[in-house]
Amino acid sequence: MRNRRKVVLITGVFPPGIGGMQNYYYNLSKFSKHDVTVVAPEYPGSAAFDEGQSFRIVRGSFLRDERTDVTSWLRLFKQVRRTMRGEDPDVTIYGYVLIGFIGLLLQVTTGRRYVISTHGMDMLMFRRFIGLNAIVKLILRKADGVLTNSHFTKKLVEEYGVDPRRIGIVNPGVERIYEKRPADMELIREHGLEGKYVILSVGRLVTRKGHDRVIASMPAVLQKIPNAVYVIVGDGPDRERLEQLTKAAGVADAVVFVGSVQGSERVNDYYNVSQQFIMVSRELEKGDAEGFGIVYLEAASAGVPVIAGRSGGASEAVLDGVTGLLVDPQSVDEIAAGIVRLANDAALRERLARAGYKRAKTEFQHDVLAEGFDRYIGRICALPALGAVRRRLSRESARENAR
């Protein structure tokens, strides 16, 4: 690769940890043609995982269970400095805006370029706190670049006053394992889905994902689709509340809580026993929002038509009327109408599924997205390093004042 750069990625989440951000950073590192070194926390099994990778991974004990505390910041700072001395990178990427403060410190003291990687929610969650929001603004404005996962997130970054020329967009990608396959009859029997019209959600059980709104829509859905069943794959702090909601709505028999499912292969099996996928995420007042929503593209990659909430970055993952349907995530009536519309229109389901499948398999494959990442890194490295510019201006100002 021409102009191959040395890149260090500092992240608090990485495989073998499980999650969307873990996969995002792993696949950028794996498919990038730059020389990437990752600084990541230790997990059970991380040594075995690291052995087979084509890029270097430096593990540290700076985070425990992906959580930070005062001492973890100091440990991470020491780890970053050691890595910088050994790698001497062209640019360092910080996978969480607040740990980017380390990048700011090193920029001021050594002139090193740093980039902040953002995912949407992290651009909203600090706005209620004046002090933290001021720190976030400083980190973003001083950064040489800000990498975002969607136009929605890019807009949030621009609201902090960041130069748009230094902002890049690299969407999350879809694992190739998600594919159209025959339905797993054993799975159907396990959950009593024989003869059912299966509506599926996959995701962590938290309020913003909108499981509660789908449950609230089920009485109206069952009036039109008596054999409908809502299958929820995932677990989280909202589970007990959601289970109570099914009872209060009188739909407990039509909602299946699967819990956590291990492995993409098994998740793909659930996609392939469903007739439609739904996740009506909404933005919450506390700054919780869906920055993109890769599950919509996973479902599309398995040939399943999707319904998403018209909120956050979901409208970029789902093109309304083209690869899926967008509904008001706060409107139970609109959610129910969307579900029923898909169920009653086989031609629409087929058209949306076909277009969604094609888009997922072409535009959102990891090798394609990594090319955009590589171009962005090359562009940032070609721009003047802000730290060096500031130090030069400071020296010139000092000389001018001395005259």
PDB file of N, CA, C and O in Angstrom, residues 289-358:
ATOM      1  N   ALA A 289     -28.950   7.229  22.546  1.00  0.00           N
ATOM      2  CA  ALA A 289     -29.463   7.172  21.178  1.00  0.00           C
ATOM      3  C   ALA A 289     -28.738   6.094  20.403  1.00  0.00           C
ATOM      4  O   ALA A 289     -27.634   5.687  20.754  1.00  0.00           O
ATOM      5  N   GLU A 290     -29.370   5.646  19.318  1.00  0.00           N
ATOM      6  CA  GLU A 290     -28.765   4.643  18.442  1.00  0.00           C
ATOM      7  C   GLU A 290     -27.922   5.371  17.405  1.00  0.00           C
ATOM      8  O   GLU A 290     -28.453   6.081  16.546  1.00  0.00           O
ATOM      9  N   GLY A 291     -26.598   5.209  17.504  1.00  0.00           N
ATOM     10  CA  GLY A 291     -25.713   5.914  16.579  1.00  0.00           C
ATOM     11  C   GLY A 291     -25.810   5.403  15.153  1.00  0.00           C
ATOM     12  O   GLY A 291     -25.637   6.161  14.197  1.00  0.00           O
ATOM     13  N   PHE A 292     -26.105   4.108  14.988  1.00  0.00           N
ATOM     14  CA  PHE A 292     -26.249   3.533  13.650  1.00  0.00           C
ATOM     15  C   PHE A 292     -27.233   2.366  13.687  1.00  0.00           C
ATOM     16  O   PHE A 292     -28.364   2.493  13.256  1.00  0.00           O
ATOM     17  N   GLY A 293     -26.825   1.215  14.218  1.00  0.00           N
ATOM     18  CA  GLY A 293     -27.717   0.063  14.294  1.00  0.00           C
ATOM     19  C   GLY A 293     -27.349  -1.032  13.314  1.00  0.00           C
ATOM     20  O   GLY A 293     -28.053  -1.277  12.330  1.00  0.00           O
ATOM     21  N   ILE A 294     -26.245  -1.732  13.592  1.00  0.00           N
ATOM     22  CA  ILE A 294     -25.765  -2.756  12.669  1.00  0.00           C
ATOM     23  C   ILE A 294     -26.701  -3.961  12.611  1.00  0.00           C
ATOM     24  O   ILE A 294     -26.708  -4.701  11.618  1.00  0.00           O
ATOM     25  N   VAL A 295     -27.526  -4.170  13.642  1.00  0.00           N
ATOM     26  CA  VAL A 295     -28.430  -5.335  13.627  1.00  0.00           C
ATOM     27  C   VAL A 295     -29.401  -5.280  12.461  1.00  0.00           C
ATOM     28  O   VAL A 295     -29.831  -6.322  11.963  1.00  0.00           O
ATOM     29  N   TYR A 296     -29.759  -4.080  12.017  1.00  0.00           N
ATOM     30  CA  TYR A 296     -30.660  -3.976  10.866  1.00  0.00           C
ATOM     31  C   TYR A 296     -30.003  -4.594   9.627  1.00  0.00           C
ATOM     32  O   TYR A 296     -30.677  -5.254   8.820  1.00  0.00           O
ATOM     33  N   LEU A 297     -28.708  -4.361   9.489  1.00  0.00           N
ATOM     34  CA  LEU A 297     -27.995  -4.896   8.330  1.00  0.00           C
ATOM     35  C   LEU A 297     -27.678  -6.373   8.495  1.00  0.00           C
ATOM     36  O   LEU A 297     -27.572  -7.102   7.507  1.00  0.00           O
ATOM     37  N   GLU A 298     -27.518  -6.822   9.734  1.00  0.00           N
ATOM     38  CA  GLU A 298     -27.376  -8.261   9.970  1.00  0.00           C
ATOM     39  C   GLU A 298     -28.640  -8.989   9.528  1.00  0.00           C
ATOM     40  O   GLU A 298     -28.574 -10.012   8.837  1.00  0.00           O
ATOM     41  N   ALA A 299     -29.790  -8.453   9.936  1.00  0.00           N
ATOM     42  CA  ALA A 299     -31.063  -9.060   9.539  1.00  0.00           C
ATOM     43  C   ALA A 299     -31.213  -9.034   8.019  1.00  0.00           C
ATOM     44  O   ALA A 299     -31.627 -10.029   7.402  1.00  0.00           O
ATOM     45  N   ALA A 300     -30.892  -7.893   7.409  1.00  0.00           N
ATOM     46  CA  ALA A 300     -30.983  -7.781   5.951  1.00  0.00           C
ATOM     47  C   ALA A 300     -30.062  -8.774   5.267  1.00  0.00           C
ATOM     48  O   ALA A 300     -30.403  -9.365   4.236  1.00  0.00           O
ATOM     49  N   SER A 301     -28.877  -8.976   5.847  1.00  0.00           N
ATOM     50  CA  SER A 301     -27.911  -9.921   5.283  1.00  0.00           C
ATOM     51  C   SER A 301     -28.430 -11.351   5.340  1.00  0.00           C
ATOM     52  O   SER A 301     -28.012 -12.206   4.552  1.00  0.00           O
ATOM     53  N   ALA A 302     -29.345 -11.611   6.280  1.00  0.00           N
ATOM     54  CA  ALA A 302     -29.978 -12.933   6.377  1.00  0.00           C
ATOM     55  C   ALA A 302     -31.278 -12.996   5.581  1.00  0.00           C
ATOM     56  O   ALA A 302     -32.011 -13.989   5.664  1.00  0.00           O
ATOM     57  N   GLY A 303     -31.559 -11.936   4.821  1.00  0.00           N
ATOM     58  CA  GLY A 303     -32.735 -11.945   3.950  1.00  0.00           C
ATOM     59  C   GLY A 303     -34.040 -11.639   4.658  1.00  0.00           C
ATOM     60  O   GLY A 303     -35.111 -12.005   4.165  1.00  0.00           O
ATOM     61  N   VAL A 304     -33.968 -10.914   5.785  1.00  0.00           N
ATOM     62  CA  VAL A 304     -35.176 -10.618   6.565  1.00  0.00           C
ATOM     63  C   VAL A 304     -35.541  -9.142   6.401  1.00  0.00           C
ATOM     64  O   VAL A 304     -34.677  -8.275   6.584  1.00  0.00           O
ATOM     65  N   PRO A 305     -36.802  -8.808   6.078  1.00  0.00           N
ATOM     66  CA  PRO A 305     -37.209  -7.405   5.999  1.00  0.00           C
ATOM     67  C   PRO A 305     -37.228  -6.779   7.393  1.00  0.00           C
ATOM     68  O   PRO A 305     -37.492  -7.464   8.381  1.00  0.00           O
ATOM     69  N   VAL A 306     -36.944  -5.478   7.475  1.00  0.00           N
ATOM     70  CA  VAL A 306     -36.757  -4.861   8.785  1.00  0.00           C
ATOM     71  C   VAL A 306     -37.646  -3.632   8.972  1.00  0.00           C
ATOM     72  O   VAL A 306     -38.024  -2.957   8.014  1.00  0.00           O
ATOM     73  N   ILE A 307     -37.934  -3.372  10.252  1.00  0.00           N
ATOM     74  CA  ILE A 307     -38.612  -2.146  10.679  1.00  0.00           C
ATOM     75  C   ILE A 307     -37.723  -1.485  11.722  1.00  0.00           C
ATOM     76  O   ILE A 307     -37.261  -2.139  12.657  1.00  0.00           O
ATOM     77  N   ALA A 308     -37.486  -0.180  11.558  1.00  0.00           N
ATOM     78  CA  ALA A 308     -36.644   0.559  12.498  1.00  0.00           C
ATOM     79  C   ALA A 308     -37.372   1.799  12.972  1.00  0.00           C
ATOM     80  O   ALA A 308     -38.314   2.280  12.328  1.00  0.00           O
ATOM     81  N   GLY A 309     -36.913   2.323  14.121  1.00  0.00           N
ATOM     82  CA  GLY A 309     -37.442   3.583  14.613  1.00  0.00           C
ATOM     83  C   GLY A 309     -36.796   4.740  13.869  1.00  0.00           C
ATOM     84  O   GLY A 309     -35.597   4.723  13.576  1.00  0.00           O
ATOM     85  N   ARG A 310     -37.604   5.750  13.570  1.00  0.00           N
ATOM     86  CA  ARG A 310     -37.093   6.931  12.870  1.00  0.00           C
ATOM     87  C   ARG A 310     -36.386   7.823  13.889  1.00  0.00           C
ATOM     88  O   ARG A 310     -36.909   8.842  14.357  1.00  0.00           O
ATOM     89  N   SER A 311     -35.148   7.428  14.228  1.00  0.00           N
ATOM     90  CA  SER A 311     -34.420   8.107  15.283  1.00  0.00           C
ATOM     91  C   SER A 311     -32.932   7.797  15.158  1.00  0.00           C
ATOM     92  O   SER A 311     -32.554   6.722  14.691  1.00  0.00           O
ATOM     93  N   GLY A 312     -32.082   8.743  15.584  1.00  0.00           N
ATOM     94  CA  GLY A 312     -30.648   8.509  15.576  1.00  0.00           C
ATOM     95  C   GLY A 312     -30.135   8.174  14.190  1.00  0.00           C
ATOM     96  O   GLY A 312     -30.579   8.725  13.175  1.00  0.00           O
ATOM     97  N   GLY A 313     -29.206   7.220  14.139  1.00  0.00           N
ATOM     98  CA  GLY A 313     -28.604   6.841  12.870  1.00  0.00           C
ATOM     99  C   GLY A 313     -29.308   5.708  12.154  1.00  0.00           C
ATOM    100  O   GLY A 313     -28.824   5.228  11.117  1.00  0.00           O
ATOM    101  N   ALA A 314     -30.472   5.281  12.687  1.00  0.00           N
ATOM    102  CA  ALA A 314     -31.170   4.138  12.079  1.00  0.00           C
ATOM    103  C   ALA A 314     -31.593   4.414  10.645  1.00  0.00           C
ATOM    104  O   ALA A 314     -31.636   3.502   9.814  1.00  0.00           O
ATOM    105  N   SER A 315     -31.909   5.688  10.334  1.00  0.00           N
ATOM    106  CA  SER A 315     -32.352   6.016   8.973  1.00  0.00           C
ATOM    107  C   SER A 315     -31.235   5.882   7.955  1.00  0.00           C
ATOM    108  O   SER A 315     -31.480   5.937   6.746  1.00  0.00           O
ATOM    109  N   GLU A 316     -29.990   5.707   8.414  1.00  0.00           N
ATOM    110  CA  GLU A 316     -28.878   5.438   7.509  1.00  0.00           C
ATOM    111  C   GLU A 316     -28.673   3.941   7.321  1.00  0.00           C
ATOM    112  O   GLU A 316     -28.257   3.497   6.257  1.00  0.00           O
ATOM    113  N   ALA A 317     -28.980   3.171   8.372  1.00  0.00           N
ATOM    114  CA  ALA A 317     -28.879   1.717   8.263  1.00  0.00           C
ATOM    115  C   ALA A 317     -30.065   1.144   7.499  1.00  0.00           C
ATOM    116  O   ALA A 317     -29.946   0.109   6.834  1.00  0.00           O
ATOM    117  N   VAL A 318     -31.230   1.810   7.587  1.00  0.00           N
ATOM    118  CA  VAL A 318     -32.455   1.363   6.921  1.00  0.00           C
ATOM    119  C   VAL A 318     -32.959   2.491   6.044  1.00  0.00           C
ATOM    120  O   VAL A 318     -33.275   3.586   6.536  1.00  0.00           O
ATOM    121  N   LEU A 319     -33.054   2.255   4.741  1.00  0.00           N
ATOM    122  CA  LEU A 319     -33.585   3.250   3.815  1.00  0.00           C
ATOM    123  C   LEU A 319     -35.090   3.034   3.690  1.00  0.00           C
ATOM    124  O   LEU A 319     -35.549   2.010   3.187  1.00  0.00           O
ATOM    125  N   ASP A 320     -35.855   4.001   4.166  1.00  0.00           N
ATOM    126  CA  ASP A 320     -37.308   3.859   4.273  1.00  0.00           C
ATOM    127  C   ASP A 320     -37.953   3.575   2.920  1.00  0.00           C
ATOM    128  O   ASP A 320     -37.773   4.318   1.952  1.00  0.00           O
ATOM    129  N   GLY A 321     -38.685   2.471   2.870  1.00  0.00           N
ATOM    130  CA  GLY A 321     -39.386   2.084   1.650  1.00  0.00           C
ATOM    131  C   GLY A 321     -38.506   1.435   0.613  1.00  0.00           C
ATOM    132  O   GLY A 321     -38.988   1.009  -0.440  1.00  0.00           O
ATOM    133  N   VAL A 322     -37.199   1.365   0.893  1.00  0.00           N
ATOM    134  CA  VAL A 322     -36.253   0.769  -0.054  1.00  0.00           C
ATOM    135  C   VAL A 322     -35.676  -0.528   0.508  1.00  0.00           C
ATOM    136  O   VAL A 322     -35.751  -1.586  -0.119  1.00  0.00           O
ATOM    137  N   THR A 323     -35.068  -0.447   1.702  1.00  0.00           N
ATOM    138  CA  THR A 323     -34.513  -1.655   2.330  1.00  0.00           C
ATOM    139  C   THR A 323     -35.252  -2.013   3.620  1.00  0.00           C
ATOM    140  O   THR A 323     -34.890  -2.981   4.277  1.00  0.00           O
ATOM    141  N   GLY A 324     -36.263  -1.250   3.967  1.00  0.00           N
ATOM    142  CA  GLY A 324     -37.040  -1.523   5.173  1.00  0.00           C
ATOM    143  C   GLY A 324     -38.036  -0.409   5.408  1.00  0.00           C
ATOM    144  O   GLY A 324     -38.232   0.464   4.548  1.00  0.00           O
ATOM    145  N   LEU A 325     -38.684  -0.427   6.567  1.00  0.00           N
ATOM    146  CA  LEU A 325     -39.659   0.599   6.921  1.00  0.00           C
ATOM    147  C   LEU A 325     -39.184   1.344   8.159  1.00  0.00           C
ATOM    148  O   LEU A 325     -38.654   0.746   9.087  1.00  0.00           O
ATOM    149  N   LEU A 326     -39.395   2.666   8.168  1.00  0.00           N
ATOM    150  CA  LEU A 326     -39.145   3.480   9.347  1.00  0.00           C
ATOM    151  C   LEU A 326     -40.474   3.903   9.940  1.00  0.00           C
ATOM    152  O   LEU A 326     -41.396   4.290   9.216  1.00  0.00           O
ATOM    153  N   VAL A 327     -40.578   3.824  11.257  1.00  0.00           N
ATOM    154  CA  VAL A 327     -41.805   4.223  11.955  1.00  0.00           C
ATOM    155  C   VAL A 327     -41.443   5.149  13.109  1.00  0.00           C
ATOM    156  O   VAL A 327     -40.287   5.200  13.560  1.00  0.00           O
ATOM    157  N   ASP A 328     -42.441   5.869  13.599  1.00  0.00           N
ATOM    158  CA  ASP A 328     -42.253   6.701  14.784  1.00  0.00           C
ATOM    159  C   ASP A 328     -42.052   5.775  15.981  1.00  0.00           C
ATOM    160  O   ASP A 328     -42.964   5.027  16.340  1.00  0.00           O
ATOM    161  N   PRO A 329     -40.884   5.800  16.618  1.00  0.00           N
ATOM    162  CA  PRO A 329     -40.622   4.844  17.694  1.00  0.00           C
ATOM    163  C   PRO A 329     -41.434   5.089  18.953  1.00  0.00           C
ATOM    164  O   PRO A 329     -41.480   4.241  19.838  1.00  0.00           O
ATOM    165  N   GLN A 330     -42.097   6.252  19.028  1.00  0.00           N
ATOM    166  CA  GLN A 330     -42.943   6.545  20.187  1.00  0.00           C
ATOM    167  C   GLN A 330     -44.403   6.168  19.953  1.00  0.00           C
ATOM    168  O   GLN A 330     -45.200   6.134  20.898  1.00  0.00           O
ATOM    169  N   SER A 331     -44.759   5.891  18.706  1.00  0.00           N
ATOM    170  CA  SER A 331     -46.161   5.629  18.358  1.00  0.00           C
ATOM    171  C   SER A 331     -46.453   4.131  18.297  1.00  0.00           C
ATOM    172  O   SER A 331     -46.054   3.444  17.354  1.00  0.00           O
ATOM    173  N   VAL A 332     -47.188   3.639  19.286  1.00  0.00           N
ATOM    174  CA  VAL A 332     -47.569   2.231  19.312  1.00  0.00           C
ATOM    175  C   VAL A 332     -48.439   1.894  18.100  1.00  0.00           C
ATOM    176  O   VAL A 332     -48.289   0.824  17.488  1.00  0.00           O
ATOM    177  N   ASP A 333     -49.321   2.807  17.728  1.00  0.00           N
ATOM    178  CA  ASP A 333     -50.206   2.564  16.585  1.00  0.00           C
ATOM    179  C   ASP A 333     -49.407   2.432  15.294  1.00  0.00           C
ATOM    180  O   ASP A 333     -49.684   1.554  14.458  1.00  0.00           O
ATOM    181  N   GLU A 334     -48.387   3.301  15.112  1.00  0.00           N
ATOM    182  CA  GLU A 334     -47.592   3.256  13.883  1.00  0.00           C
ATOM    183  C   GLU A 334     -46.722   1.997  13.842  1.00  0.00           C
ATOM    184  O   GLU A 334     -46.517   1.416  12.769  1.00  0.00           O
ATOM    185  N   ILE A 335     -46.234   1.591  14.988  1.00  0.00           N
ATOM    186  CA  ILE A 335     -45.447   0.357  15.050  1.00  0.00           C
ATOM    187  C   ILE A 335     -46.313  -0.840  14.661  1.00  0.00           C
ATOM    188  O   ILE A 335     -45.915  -1.677  13.843  1.00  0.00           O
ATOM    189  N   ALA A 336     -47.501  -0.920  15.255  1.00  0.00           N
ATOM    190  CA  ALA A 336     -48.412  -2.024  14.937  1.00  0.00           C
ATOM    191  C   ALA A 336     -48.780  -2.021  13.453  1.00  0.00           C
ATOM    192  O   ALA A 336     -48.806  -3.078  12.805  1.00  0.00           O
ATOM    193  N   ALA A 337     -49.034  -0.827  12.911  1.00  0.00           N
ATOM    194  CA  ALA A 337     -49.407  -0.727  11.498  1.00  0.00           C
ATOM    195  C   ALA A 337     -48.275  -1.192  10.598  1.00  0.00           C
ATOM    196  O   ALA A 337     -48.506  -1.852   9.569  1.00  0.00           O
ATOM    197  N   GLY A 338     -47.034  -0.866  10.962  1.00  0.00           N
ATOM    198  CA  GLY A 338     -45.891  -1.301  10.167  1.00  0.00           C
ATOM    199  C   GLY A 338     -45.742  -2.807  10.172  1.00  0.00           C
ATOM    200  O   GLY A 338     -45.482  -3.423   9.124  1.00  0.00           O
ATOM    201  N   ILE A 339     -45.896  -3.412  11.341  1.00  0.00           N
ATOM    202  CA  ILE A 339     -45.799  -4.875  11.448  1.00  0.00           C
ATOM    203  C   ILE A 339     -46.868  -5.542  10.605  1.00  0.00           C
ATOM    204  O   ILE A 339     -46.597  -6.481   9.837  1.00  0.00           O
ATOM    205  N   VAL A 340     -48.101  -5.058  10.732  1.00  0.00           N
ATOM    206  CA  VAL A 340     -49.221  -5.654   9.994  1.00  0.00           C
ATOM    207  C   VAL A 340     -49.054  -5.441   8.491  1.00  0.00           C
ATOM    208  O   VAL A 340     -49.340  -6.339   7.688  1.00  0.00           O
ATOM    209  N   ARG A 341     -48.580  -4.272   8.122  1.00  0.00           N
ATOM    210  CA  ARG A 341     -48.377  -3.998   6.696  1.00  0.00           C
ATOM    211  C   ARG A 341     -47.401  -4.992   6.080  1.00  0.00           C
ATOM    212  O   ARG A 341     -47.677  -5.549   5.001  1.00  0.00           O
ATOM    213  N   LEU A 342     -46.288  -5.235   6.738  1.00  0.00           N
ATOM    214  CA  LEU A 342     -45.327  -6.206   6.220  1.00  0.00           C
ATOM    215  C   LEU A 342     -45.922  -7.606   6.171  1.00  0.00           C
ATOM    216  O   LEU A 342     -45.718  -8.358   5.213  1.00  0.00           O
ATOM    217  N   ALA A 343     -46.646  -7.973   7.227  1.00  0.00           N
ATOM    218  CA  ALA A 343     -47.209  -9.326   7.295  1.00  0.00           C
ATOM    219  C   ALA A 343     -48.219  -9.580   6.183  1.00  0.00           C
ATOM    220  O   ALA A 343     -48.309 -10.707   5.656  1.00  0.00           O
ATOM    221  N   ASN A 344     -48.967  -8.544   5.799  1.00  0.00           N
ATOM    222  CA  ASN A 344     -50.043  -8.716   4.815  1.00  0.00           C
ATOM    223  C   ASN A 344     -49.604  -8.487   3.375  1.00  0.00           C
ATOM    224  O   ASN A 344     -50.399  -8.665   2.457  1.00  0.00           O
ATOM    225  N   ASP A 345     -48.355  -8.086   3.170  1.00  0.00           N
ATOM    226  CA  ASP A 345     -47.902  -7.768   1.817  1.00  0.00           C
ATOM    227  C   ASP A 345     -46.621  -8.549   1.516  1.00  0.00           C
ATOM    228  O   ASP A 345     -45.507  -8.068   1.743  1.00  0.00           O
ATOM    229  N   ALA A 346     -46.790  -9.756   0.996  1.00  0.00           N
ATOM    230  CA  ALA A 346     -45.644 -10.623   0.707  1.00  0.00           C
ATOM    231  C   ALA A 346     -44.725 -10.001  -0.336  1.00  0.00           C
ATOM    232  O   ALA A 346     -43.491 -10.141  -0.262  1.00  0.00           O
ATOM    233  N   ALA A 347     -45.303  -9.293  -1.320  1.00  0.00           N
ATOM    234  CA  ALA A 347     -44.491  -8.667  -2.363  1.00  0.00           C
ATOM    235  C   ALA A 347     -43.605  -7.572  -1.771  1.00  0.00           C
ATOM    236  O   ALA A 347     -42.433  -7.427  -2.148  1.00  0.00           O
ATOM    237  N   LEU A 348     -44.156  -6.809  -0.835  1.00  0.00           N
ATOM    238  CA  LEU A 348     -43.372  -5.762  -0.175  1.00  0.00           C
ATOM    239  C   LEU A 348     -42.240  -6.385   0.639  1.00  0.00           C
ATOM    240  O   LEU A 348     -41.095  -5.906   0.591  1.00  0.00           O
ATOM    241  N   ARG A 349     -42.556  -7.432   1.391  1.00  0.00           N
ATOM    242  CA  ARG A 349     -41.511  -8.110   2.169  1.00  0.00           C
ATOM    243  C   ARG A 349     -40.378  -8.580   1.271  1.00  0.00           C
ATOM    244  O   ARG A 349     -39.197  -8.395   1.579  1.00  0.00           O
ATOM    245  N   GLU A 350     -40.731  -9.164   0.156  1.00  0.00           N
ATOM    246  CA  GLU A 350     -39.718  -9.691  -0.764  1.00  0.00           C
ATOM    247  C   GLU A 350     -38.883  -8.568  -1.362  1.00  0.00           C
ATOM    248  O   GLU A 350     -37.656  -8.670  -1.455  1.00  0.00           O
ATOM    249  N   ARG A 351     -39.546  -7.473  -1.750  1.00  0.00           N
ATOM    250  CA  ARG A 351     -38.816  -6.352  -2.358  1.00  0.00           C
ATOM    251  C   ARG A 351     -37.838  -5.722  -1.360  1.00  0.00           C
ATOM    252  O   ARG A 351     -36.678  -5.462  -1.688  1.00  0.00           O
ATOM    253  N   LEU A 352     -38.297  -5.483  -0.142  1.00  0.00           N
ATOM    254  CA  LEU A 352     -37.438  -4.876   0.874  1.00  0.00           C
ATOM    255  C   LEU A 352     -36.284  -5.806   1.248  1.00  0.00           C
ATOM    256  O   LEU A 352     -35.140  -5.360   1.404  1.00  0.00           O
ATOM    257  N   ALA A 353     -36.605  -7.082   1.383  1.00  0.00           N
ATOM    258  CA  ALA A 353     -35.571  -8.058   1.752  1.00  0.00           C
ATOM    259  C   ALA A 353     -34.508  -8.167   0.668  1.00  0.00           C
ATOM    260  O   ALA A 353     -33.306  -8.238   0.965  1.00  0.00           O
ATOM    261  N   ARG A 354     -34.932  -8.159  -0.583  1.00  0.00           N
ATOM    262  CA  ARG A 354     -33.988  -8.294  -1.693  1.00  0.00           C
ATOM    263  C   ARG A 354     -33.054  -7.074  -1.756  1.00  0.00           C
ATOM    264  O   ARG A 354     -31.834  -7.212  -1.892  1.00  0.00           O
ATOM    265  N   ALA A 355     -33.619  -5.871  -1.625  1.00  0.00           N
ATOM    266  CA  ALA A 355     -32.804  -4.654  -1.676  1.00  0.00           C
ATOM    267  C   ALA A 355     -31.897  -4.543  -0.455  1.00  0.00           C
ATOM    268  O   ALA A 355     -30.735  -4.129  -0.554  1.00  0.00           O
ATOM    269  N   GLY A 356     -32.430  -4.932   0.705  1.00  0.00           N
ATOM    270  CA  GLY A 356     -31.627  -4.883   1.920  1.00  0.00           C
ATOM    271  C   GLY A 356     -30.469  -5.856   1.871  1.00  0.00           C
ATOM    272  O   GLY A 356     -29.353  -5.539   2.312  1.00  0.00           O
ATOM    273  N   TYR A 357     -30.721  -7.032   1.334  1.00  0.00           N
ATOM    274  CA  TYR A 357     -29.681  -8.052   1.205  1.00  0.00           C
ATOM    275  C   TYR A 357     -28.552  -7.565   0.301  1.00  0.00           C
ATOM    276  O   TYR A 357     -27.364  -7.669   0.641  1.00  0.00           O
ATOM    277  N   LYS A 358     -28.923  -6.988  -0.843  1.00  0.00           N
ATOM    278  CA  LYS A 358     -27.917  -6.510  -1.799  1.00  0.00           C
ATOM    279  C   LYS A 358     -27.068  -5.411  -1.173  1.00  0.00           C
ATOM    280  O   LYS A 358     -25.828  -5.403  -1.314  1.00  0.00           O
TER     281      LYS A 358
END
